[in-house]
Each structure stands twice: as C-alpha cells, then as structure tokens.
Tab-separated table of C-alpha atoms in Angstrom:
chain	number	residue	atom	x	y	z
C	281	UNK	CA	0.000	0.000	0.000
C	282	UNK	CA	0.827	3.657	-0.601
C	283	UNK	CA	0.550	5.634	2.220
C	284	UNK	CA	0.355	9.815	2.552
C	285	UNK	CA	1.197	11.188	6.213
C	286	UNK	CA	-1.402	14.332	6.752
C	287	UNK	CA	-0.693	16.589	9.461
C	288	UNK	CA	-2.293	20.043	10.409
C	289	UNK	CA	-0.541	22.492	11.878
C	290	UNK	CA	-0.223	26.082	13.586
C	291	UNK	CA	2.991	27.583	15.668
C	292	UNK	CA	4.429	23.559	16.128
C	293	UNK	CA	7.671	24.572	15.782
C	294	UNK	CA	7.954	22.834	19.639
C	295	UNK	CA	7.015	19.875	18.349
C	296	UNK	CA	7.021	18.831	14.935
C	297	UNK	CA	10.714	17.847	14.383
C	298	UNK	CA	10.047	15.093	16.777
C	299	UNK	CA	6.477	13.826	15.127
C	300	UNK	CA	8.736	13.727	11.788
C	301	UNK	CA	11.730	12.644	12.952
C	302	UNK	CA	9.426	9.711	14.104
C	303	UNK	CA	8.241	9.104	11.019
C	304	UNK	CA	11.746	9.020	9.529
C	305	UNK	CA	12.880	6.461	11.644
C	306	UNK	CA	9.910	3.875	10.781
C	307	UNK	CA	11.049	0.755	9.462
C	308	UNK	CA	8.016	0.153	7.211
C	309	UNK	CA	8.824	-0.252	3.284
C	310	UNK	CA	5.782	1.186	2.681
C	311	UNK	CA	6.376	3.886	0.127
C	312	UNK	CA	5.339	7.496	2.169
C	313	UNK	CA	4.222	11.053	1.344
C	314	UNK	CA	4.520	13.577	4.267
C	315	UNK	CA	1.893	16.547	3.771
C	316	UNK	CA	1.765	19.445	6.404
C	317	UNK	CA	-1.188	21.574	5.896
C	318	UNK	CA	-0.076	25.065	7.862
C	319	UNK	CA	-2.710	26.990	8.760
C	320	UNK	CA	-0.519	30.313	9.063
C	321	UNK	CA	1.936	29.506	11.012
C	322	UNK	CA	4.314	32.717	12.665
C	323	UNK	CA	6.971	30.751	13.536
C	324	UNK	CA	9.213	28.128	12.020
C	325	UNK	CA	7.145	25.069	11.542
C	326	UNK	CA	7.341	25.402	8.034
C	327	UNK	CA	10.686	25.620	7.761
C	328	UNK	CA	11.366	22.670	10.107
C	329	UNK	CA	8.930	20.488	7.664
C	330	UNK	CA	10.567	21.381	4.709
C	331	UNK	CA	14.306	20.386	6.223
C	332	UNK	CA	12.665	16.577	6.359
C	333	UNK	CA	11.305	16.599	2.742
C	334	UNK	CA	7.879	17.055	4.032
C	335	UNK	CA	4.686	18.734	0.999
C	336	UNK	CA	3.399	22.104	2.034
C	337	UNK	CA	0.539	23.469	1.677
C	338	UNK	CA	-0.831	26.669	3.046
C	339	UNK	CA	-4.554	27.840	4.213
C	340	UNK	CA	-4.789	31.142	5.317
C	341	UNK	CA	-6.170	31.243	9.475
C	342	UNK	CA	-9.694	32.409	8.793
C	343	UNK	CA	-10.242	29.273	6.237
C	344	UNK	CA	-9.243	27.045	9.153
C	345	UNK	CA	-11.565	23.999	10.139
C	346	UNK	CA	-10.809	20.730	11.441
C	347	UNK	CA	-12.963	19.163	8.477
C	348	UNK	CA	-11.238	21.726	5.925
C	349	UNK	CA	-7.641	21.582	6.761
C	350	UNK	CA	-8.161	17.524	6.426
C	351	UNK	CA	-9.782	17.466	2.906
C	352	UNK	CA	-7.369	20.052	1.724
C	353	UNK	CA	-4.652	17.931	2.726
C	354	UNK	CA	-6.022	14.814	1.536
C	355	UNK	CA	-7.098	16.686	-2.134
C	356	UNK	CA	-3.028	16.874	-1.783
C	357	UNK	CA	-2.244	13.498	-0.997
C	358	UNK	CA	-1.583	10.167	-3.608
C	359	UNK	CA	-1.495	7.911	-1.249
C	360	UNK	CA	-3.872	4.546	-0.792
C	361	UNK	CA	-4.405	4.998	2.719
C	362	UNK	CA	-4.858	8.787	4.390
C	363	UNK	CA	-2.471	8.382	7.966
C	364	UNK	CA	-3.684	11.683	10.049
C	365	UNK	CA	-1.701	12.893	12.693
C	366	UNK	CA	-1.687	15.765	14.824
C	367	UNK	CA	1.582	18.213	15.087
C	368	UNK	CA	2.205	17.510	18.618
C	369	UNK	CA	2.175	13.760	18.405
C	370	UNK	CA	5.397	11.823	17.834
C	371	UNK	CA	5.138	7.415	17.451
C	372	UNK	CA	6.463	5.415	20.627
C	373	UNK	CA	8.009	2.546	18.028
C	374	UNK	CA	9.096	1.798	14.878
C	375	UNK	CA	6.810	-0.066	13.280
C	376	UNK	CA	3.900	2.704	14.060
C	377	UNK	CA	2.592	2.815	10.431
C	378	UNK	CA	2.779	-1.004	9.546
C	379	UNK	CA	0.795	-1.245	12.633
C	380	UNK	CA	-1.772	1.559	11.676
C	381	UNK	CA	-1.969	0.224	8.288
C	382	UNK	CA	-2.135	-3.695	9.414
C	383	UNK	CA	-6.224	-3.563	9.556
C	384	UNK	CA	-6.738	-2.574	6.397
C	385	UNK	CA	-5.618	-6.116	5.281
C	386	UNK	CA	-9.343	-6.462	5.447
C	387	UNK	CA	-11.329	-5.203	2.535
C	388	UNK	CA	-13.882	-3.702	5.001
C	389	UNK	CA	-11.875	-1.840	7.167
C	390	UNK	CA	-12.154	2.236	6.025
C	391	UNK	CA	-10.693	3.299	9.501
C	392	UNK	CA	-7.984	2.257	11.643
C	393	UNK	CA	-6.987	4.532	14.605
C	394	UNK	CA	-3.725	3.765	17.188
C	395	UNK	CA	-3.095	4.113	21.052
C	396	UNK	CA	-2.461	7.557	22.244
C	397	UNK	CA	-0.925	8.026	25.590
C	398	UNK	CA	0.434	11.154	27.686
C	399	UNK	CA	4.065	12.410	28.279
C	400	UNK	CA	5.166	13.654	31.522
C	401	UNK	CA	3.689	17.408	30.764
C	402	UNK	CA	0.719	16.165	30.521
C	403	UNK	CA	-2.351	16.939	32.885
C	404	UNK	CA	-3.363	14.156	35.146
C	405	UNK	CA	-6.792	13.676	33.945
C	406	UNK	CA	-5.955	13.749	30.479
C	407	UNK	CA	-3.739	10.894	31.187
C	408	UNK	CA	-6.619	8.839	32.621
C	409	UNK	CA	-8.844	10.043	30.094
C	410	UNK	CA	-6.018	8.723	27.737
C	411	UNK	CA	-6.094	5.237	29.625
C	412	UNK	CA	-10.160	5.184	29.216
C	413	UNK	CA	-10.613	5.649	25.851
C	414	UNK	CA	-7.427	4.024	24.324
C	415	UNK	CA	-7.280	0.409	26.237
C	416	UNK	CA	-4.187	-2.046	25.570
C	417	UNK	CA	-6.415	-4.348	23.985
C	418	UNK	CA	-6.687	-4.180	20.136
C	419	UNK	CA	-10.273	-3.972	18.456
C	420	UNK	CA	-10.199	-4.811	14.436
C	421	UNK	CA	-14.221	-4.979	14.357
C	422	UNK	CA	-14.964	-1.813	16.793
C	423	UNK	CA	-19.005	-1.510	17.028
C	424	UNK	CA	-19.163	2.170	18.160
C	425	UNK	CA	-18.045	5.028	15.984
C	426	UNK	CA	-15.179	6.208	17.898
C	427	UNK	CA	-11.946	7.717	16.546
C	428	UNK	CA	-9.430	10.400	16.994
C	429	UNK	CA	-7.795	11.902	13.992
C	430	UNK	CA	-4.804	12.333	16.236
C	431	UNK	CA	-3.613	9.381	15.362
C	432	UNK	CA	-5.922	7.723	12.733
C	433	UNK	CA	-5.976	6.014	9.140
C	434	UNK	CA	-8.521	5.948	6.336
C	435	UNK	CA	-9.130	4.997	2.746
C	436	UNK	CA	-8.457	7.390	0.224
C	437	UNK	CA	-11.596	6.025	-1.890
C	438	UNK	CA	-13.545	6.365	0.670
C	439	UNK	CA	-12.594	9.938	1.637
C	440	UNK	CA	-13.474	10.615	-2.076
C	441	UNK	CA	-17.156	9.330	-1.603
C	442	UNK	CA	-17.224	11.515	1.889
C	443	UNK	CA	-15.525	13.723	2.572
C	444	UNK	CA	-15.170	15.557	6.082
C	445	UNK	CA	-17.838	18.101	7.138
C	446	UNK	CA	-15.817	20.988	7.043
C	447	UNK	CA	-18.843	23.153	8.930
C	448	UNK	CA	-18.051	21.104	12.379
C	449	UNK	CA	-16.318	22.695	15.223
C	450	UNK	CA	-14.564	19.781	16.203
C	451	UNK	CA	-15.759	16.043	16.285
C	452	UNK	CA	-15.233	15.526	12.296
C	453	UNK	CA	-13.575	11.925	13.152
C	454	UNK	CA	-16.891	10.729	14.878
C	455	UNK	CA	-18.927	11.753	12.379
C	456	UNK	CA	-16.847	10.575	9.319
C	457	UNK	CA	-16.468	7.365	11.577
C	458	UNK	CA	-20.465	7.321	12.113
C	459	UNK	CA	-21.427	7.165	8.678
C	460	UNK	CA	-18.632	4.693	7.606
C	461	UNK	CA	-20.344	2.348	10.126
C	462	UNK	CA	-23.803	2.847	8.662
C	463	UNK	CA	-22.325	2.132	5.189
C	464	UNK	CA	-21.404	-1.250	6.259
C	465	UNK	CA	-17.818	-0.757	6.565
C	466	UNK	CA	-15.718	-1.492	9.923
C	467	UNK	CA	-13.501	0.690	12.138
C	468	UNK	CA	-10.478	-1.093	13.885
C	469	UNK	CA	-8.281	0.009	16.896
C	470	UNK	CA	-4.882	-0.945	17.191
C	471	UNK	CA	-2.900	-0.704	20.767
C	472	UNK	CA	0.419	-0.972	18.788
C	473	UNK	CA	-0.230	1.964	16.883
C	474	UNK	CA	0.893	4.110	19.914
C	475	UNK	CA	1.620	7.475	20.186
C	476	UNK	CA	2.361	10.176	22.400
C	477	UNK	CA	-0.194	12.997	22.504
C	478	UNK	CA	1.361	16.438	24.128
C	479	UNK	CA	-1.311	18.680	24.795
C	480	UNK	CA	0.262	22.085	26.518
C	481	UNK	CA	-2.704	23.504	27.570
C	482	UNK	CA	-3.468	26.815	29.185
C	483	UNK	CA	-7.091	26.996	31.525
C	484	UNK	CA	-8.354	28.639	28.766
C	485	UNK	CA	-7.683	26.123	25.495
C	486	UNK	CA	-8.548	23.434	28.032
C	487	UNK	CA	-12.188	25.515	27.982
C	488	UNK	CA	-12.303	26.283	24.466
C	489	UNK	CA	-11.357	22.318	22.690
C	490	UNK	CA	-14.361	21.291	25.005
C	491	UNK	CA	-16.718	23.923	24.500
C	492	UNK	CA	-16.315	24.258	20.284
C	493	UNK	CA	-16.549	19.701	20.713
C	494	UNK	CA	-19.793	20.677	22.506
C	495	UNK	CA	-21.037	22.645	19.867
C	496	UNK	CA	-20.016	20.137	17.563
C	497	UNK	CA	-21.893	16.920	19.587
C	498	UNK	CA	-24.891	19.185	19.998
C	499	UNK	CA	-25.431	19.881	15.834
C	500	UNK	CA	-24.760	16.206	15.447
C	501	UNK	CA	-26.991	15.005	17.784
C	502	UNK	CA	-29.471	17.629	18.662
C	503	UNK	CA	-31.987	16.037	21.013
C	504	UNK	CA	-29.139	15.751	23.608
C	505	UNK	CA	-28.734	17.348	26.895
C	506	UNK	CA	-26.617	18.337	29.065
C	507	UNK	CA	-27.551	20.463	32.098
C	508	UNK	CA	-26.231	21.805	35.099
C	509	UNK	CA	-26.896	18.894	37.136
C	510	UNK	CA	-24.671	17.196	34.494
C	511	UNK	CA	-22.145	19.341	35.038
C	512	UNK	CA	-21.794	19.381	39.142
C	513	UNK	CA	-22.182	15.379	38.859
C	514	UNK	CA	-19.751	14.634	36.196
C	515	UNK	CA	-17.472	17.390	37.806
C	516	UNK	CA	-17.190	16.015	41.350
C	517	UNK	CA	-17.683	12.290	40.412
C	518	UNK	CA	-14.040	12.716	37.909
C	519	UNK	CA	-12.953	14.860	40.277
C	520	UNK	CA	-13.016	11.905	43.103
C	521	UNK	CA	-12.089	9.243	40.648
C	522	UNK	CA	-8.855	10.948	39.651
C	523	UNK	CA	-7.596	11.578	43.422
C	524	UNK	CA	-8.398	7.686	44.325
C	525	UNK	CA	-6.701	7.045	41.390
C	526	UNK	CA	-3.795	9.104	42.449
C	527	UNK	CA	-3.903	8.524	45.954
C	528	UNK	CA	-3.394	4.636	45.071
C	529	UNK	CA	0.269	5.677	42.363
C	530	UNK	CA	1.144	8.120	45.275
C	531	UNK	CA	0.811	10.779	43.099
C	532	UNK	CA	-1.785	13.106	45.156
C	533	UNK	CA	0.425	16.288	46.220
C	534	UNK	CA	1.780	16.283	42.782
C	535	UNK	CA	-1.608	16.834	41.001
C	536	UNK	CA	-3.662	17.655	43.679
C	537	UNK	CA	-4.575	21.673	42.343
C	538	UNK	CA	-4.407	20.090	38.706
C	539	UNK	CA	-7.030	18.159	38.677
C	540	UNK	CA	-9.992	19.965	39.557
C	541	UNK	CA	-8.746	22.739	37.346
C	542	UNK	CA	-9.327	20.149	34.371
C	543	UNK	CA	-12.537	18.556	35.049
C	544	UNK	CA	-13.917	21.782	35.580
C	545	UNK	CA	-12.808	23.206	32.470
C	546	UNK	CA	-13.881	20.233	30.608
C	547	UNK	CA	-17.377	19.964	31.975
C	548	UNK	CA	-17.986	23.779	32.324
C	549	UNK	CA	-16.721	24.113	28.414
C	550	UNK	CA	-18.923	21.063	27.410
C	551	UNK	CA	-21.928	22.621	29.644
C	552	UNK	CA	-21.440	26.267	27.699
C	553	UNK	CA	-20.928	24.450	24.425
C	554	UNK	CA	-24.770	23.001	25.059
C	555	UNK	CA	-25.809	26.082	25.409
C	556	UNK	CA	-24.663	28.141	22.566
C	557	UNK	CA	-26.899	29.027	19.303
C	558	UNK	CA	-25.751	30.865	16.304
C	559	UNK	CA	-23.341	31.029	14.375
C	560	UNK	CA	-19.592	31.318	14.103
C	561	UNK	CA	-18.596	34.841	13.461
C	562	UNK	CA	-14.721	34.912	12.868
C	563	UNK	CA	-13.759	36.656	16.515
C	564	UNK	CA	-15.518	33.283	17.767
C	565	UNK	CA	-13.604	30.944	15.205
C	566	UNK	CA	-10.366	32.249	15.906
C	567	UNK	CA	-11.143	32.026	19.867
C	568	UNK	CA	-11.727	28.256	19.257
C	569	UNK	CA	-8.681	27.432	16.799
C	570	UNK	CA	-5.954	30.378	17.617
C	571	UNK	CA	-6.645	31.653	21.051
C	572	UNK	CA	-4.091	34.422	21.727
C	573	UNK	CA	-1.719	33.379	19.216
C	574	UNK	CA	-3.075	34.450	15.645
C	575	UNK	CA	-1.213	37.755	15.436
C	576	UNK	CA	1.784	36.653	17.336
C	577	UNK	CA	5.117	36.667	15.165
C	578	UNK	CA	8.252	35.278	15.878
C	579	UNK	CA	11.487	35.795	14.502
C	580	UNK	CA	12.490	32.939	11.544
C	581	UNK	CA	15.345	30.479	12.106
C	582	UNK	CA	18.257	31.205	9.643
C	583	UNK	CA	19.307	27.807	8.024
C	584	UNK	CA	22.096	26.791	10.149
C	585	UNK	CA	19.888	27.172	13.052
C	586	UNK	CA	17.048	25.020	11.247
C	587	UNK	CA	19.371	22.549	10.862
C	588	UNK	CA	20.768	22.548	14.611
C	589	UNK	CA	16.915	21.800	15.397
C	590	UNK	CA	16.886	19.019	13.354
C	591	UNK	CA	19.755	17.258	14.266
C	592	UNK	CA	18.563	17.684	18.281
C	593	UNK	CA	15.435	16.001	17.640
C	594	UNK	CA	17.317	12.715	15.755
C-alpha cells in the first residue's frame, strides 16, 4: 500500500521535528508522502517540515476547520491509505505505520486509529482520560463510531465518496467514523499503533477544545442534553475518581490543584458548548482554533539554526 502522512498544523515549531523525525525512523517499506497543511503559522514550523522533505501546503487562518484543513490535505495526498496525525504527536516505536496500516488487510476496514498516551507534561486527567478511551487491547471490528484523527488512518476512496464536514467545530472523526459504520464498513483500533499525545494547555484552550466539541456533539446530535446537574455530577464524580486514582500511584500532592482545574474546564466548556446558538462569526472561530496566538510573530530560524533543530530532535 501507498501511504500519505497528513498533518495540520499552527505555531508547532515545539514539536514537529520530533512527530517527523518519528516518522523518519519507521522501518516500514511502505512507500510514504509527508503533507503538512499550515494553517498560518508565525513561527518556524514550516521551515522545520521542509528540512525533512515534508509537501506544504498553506490555508490562510480564517479558512481554518478541522474538516477543511483535512480534505485540503487529503485533495493533496496520492497515497492509498490517508495516515492523520496531529503536530504535537510523535510514534512510541518503529513499526507505528505497519501497525496503523495492518487492519486494512481487510477489505472492510475504512478506519484504523492507534493508542495515544500522555508524556510527563501532561495533565493528570488527560492521562486517565487517555487510559479510558485508548485500552491495551486491540479492536479490528470496533461496534461504536469512535476515533481520533490524532492518530488515525482511512481509505483514500472512501474519503473521495465523503468527505469531512468541514462546517463542524470539532468532532469531524466521529462523524466521518459514524457514517462509515452505517455504510457497512468497519472501524479497527490498534494498541500498537501508539503514540504520544502532548497537549500544553493553558485553563483557557482546556475551555475552548471542550466547549467548540460541545457545539459540535450538539449539531450532530441535537436532542441531547446536558444540564447543570450534568455538570456538578460529572465534575465532582471525575474529580473523586482521579484523586483515588492518584492517591493509590502516590501521586496526590503532585496533582492535587491540577485536577480539579481540568474537570472543571472540561465539563464547564462542554456545559457552555450546550448552550450556545448561532453562528460562528470569525472573533468566535479564531477564539476556538488560535486563542491568543493568531497575530503573534516570531522571529524565523536562519538555516544553520534550522538545521541545529533538526539534528537535536534525531
């Protein structure tokens, strides 16, 4: 199988050098196409890609959706099989793309998606939300249509017959993974596939990714609810999971301020993403993809320096 890496991007310069620096050292002999999709980027991600070879291609900010950034990648791409992942991701082993490409031995399978676990920057909860939703345990017939484009695979032919909904605020993997389902196709999950996930979040993007997924869950499934009740239960009830979890890895004092922080976030977000009708002006779009960072600039790397970040991350 061909295979074309996709991978959105804005201000990764932190990051990206080790996702394809990863993806240099796979042993596969799978024949690969890296494609980074920059959504204006102020610092030197760009450059960084271009050092390892990597296909650019640029959208300006105020274009930007999850949905959109994807199918103007994968318009891009030549490959068989579409291998998304995220900017600030980077594989665990070596064999990370025969594994994510392993399911679709199967004629049926139109989706594979790996493991993603934390680092150590990353916030307690996540890390157990991690745990939750990607298990050790492969799946290559997965009933429910649950993905994350993190760290996922698809068929380009089938990307051609539906494409993402580029209208979505987040959530375009469920729903591109929802109708696959209904189509008759299957989804697998791989625990090989593993990656790391580095999400560096302030309060406030810990708010925003879970109030825009709200918006999201709510147009895709309008008759649900979530109220305020919702919110204090789901709240406290995390809330006390994560510090018996933590209690029992001696880990309390370390993330004992954390953690509420988090779950509140999440569940206040996902309680004020319930609420909201309208629609997306662009002050409110670039609150949800480029909070505080849209007009920043930095100054670019000259070449030598470009190259002195490259050979750190091999």
């Amino acid at each position: 199988m061909t295979c074309s890496i996709i991978i959105r991007a804005f201000n990764e310069e932190a990051h990206i050098g080790k996702l394809l620096n990863g993806i240099k050292q796979q042993e596969t002999q799978t024949d690969l196409e890296v494609i980074l999709v920059d959504s204006g980027s102020k610092d030197n991600t760009v450059r960084i890609a271009e050092s390892y070879g990597a296909k650019i291609v640029r959208i300006r900010p105020e274009e930007f959706s999850f949905g959109r950034a994807l199918n103007i990648g994968c318009e891009q791409a030549s490959g068989e099989i579409l291998l998304f992942a995220s900017a600030h991701v980077y594989p665990v082993y070596t064999n990370w793309i025969d594994q994510m490409l392993k399911p679709f031995e199967d004629a049926k399978t139109a989706l594979t998606y790996g493991r993603q676990i934390g680092n150590q920057s990353s916030k307690y909860s996540e890390q157990q939300l991690f745990a939750k939703w990607f298990p050790a345990v492969s799946n290559y017939n997965q009933q429910i249509p649950f993905c994350n484009n993190a760290n996922t695979a698809i068929r380009r032919s089938l990307w051609q017959e539906l494409p993402y909904d580029e209208t979505l605020t987040g959530l375009e993997d469920l729903h591109w993974a929802s109708e696959i389902l209904q189509r008759g196709y299957k989804i697998a999950y791989d625990a090989d596939a593993t990656i790391v996930h580095v999400h560096e979040e302030t309060p406030r993007k810990i708010f925003n990714r879970y109030y825009r997924e709200a918006i999201a869950f709510k147009r895709l499934k309008p008759m649900a609810r979530f109220g305020l009740w919702d919110f204090a239960y789901l709240s406290v009830s995390n809330l006390i999971s994560d510090y018996v979890t933590a209690l029992q890895e001696r880990v309390f004092w370390q993330h004992c301020t954390e953690i509420p922080v988090f779950r509140i976030l999440q569940f206040w977000g996902t309680y004020q993403g319930y609420r909201f009708f309208g629609t997306l002006d662009r002050t409110l779009r670039e609150r949800f993809y480029y909070p505080n960072e849209v007009f920043r600039r930095e100054k670019p790397l000259n070449q030598e320096q470009v190259v002195m970040k490259q050979i750190a991350y091999e």
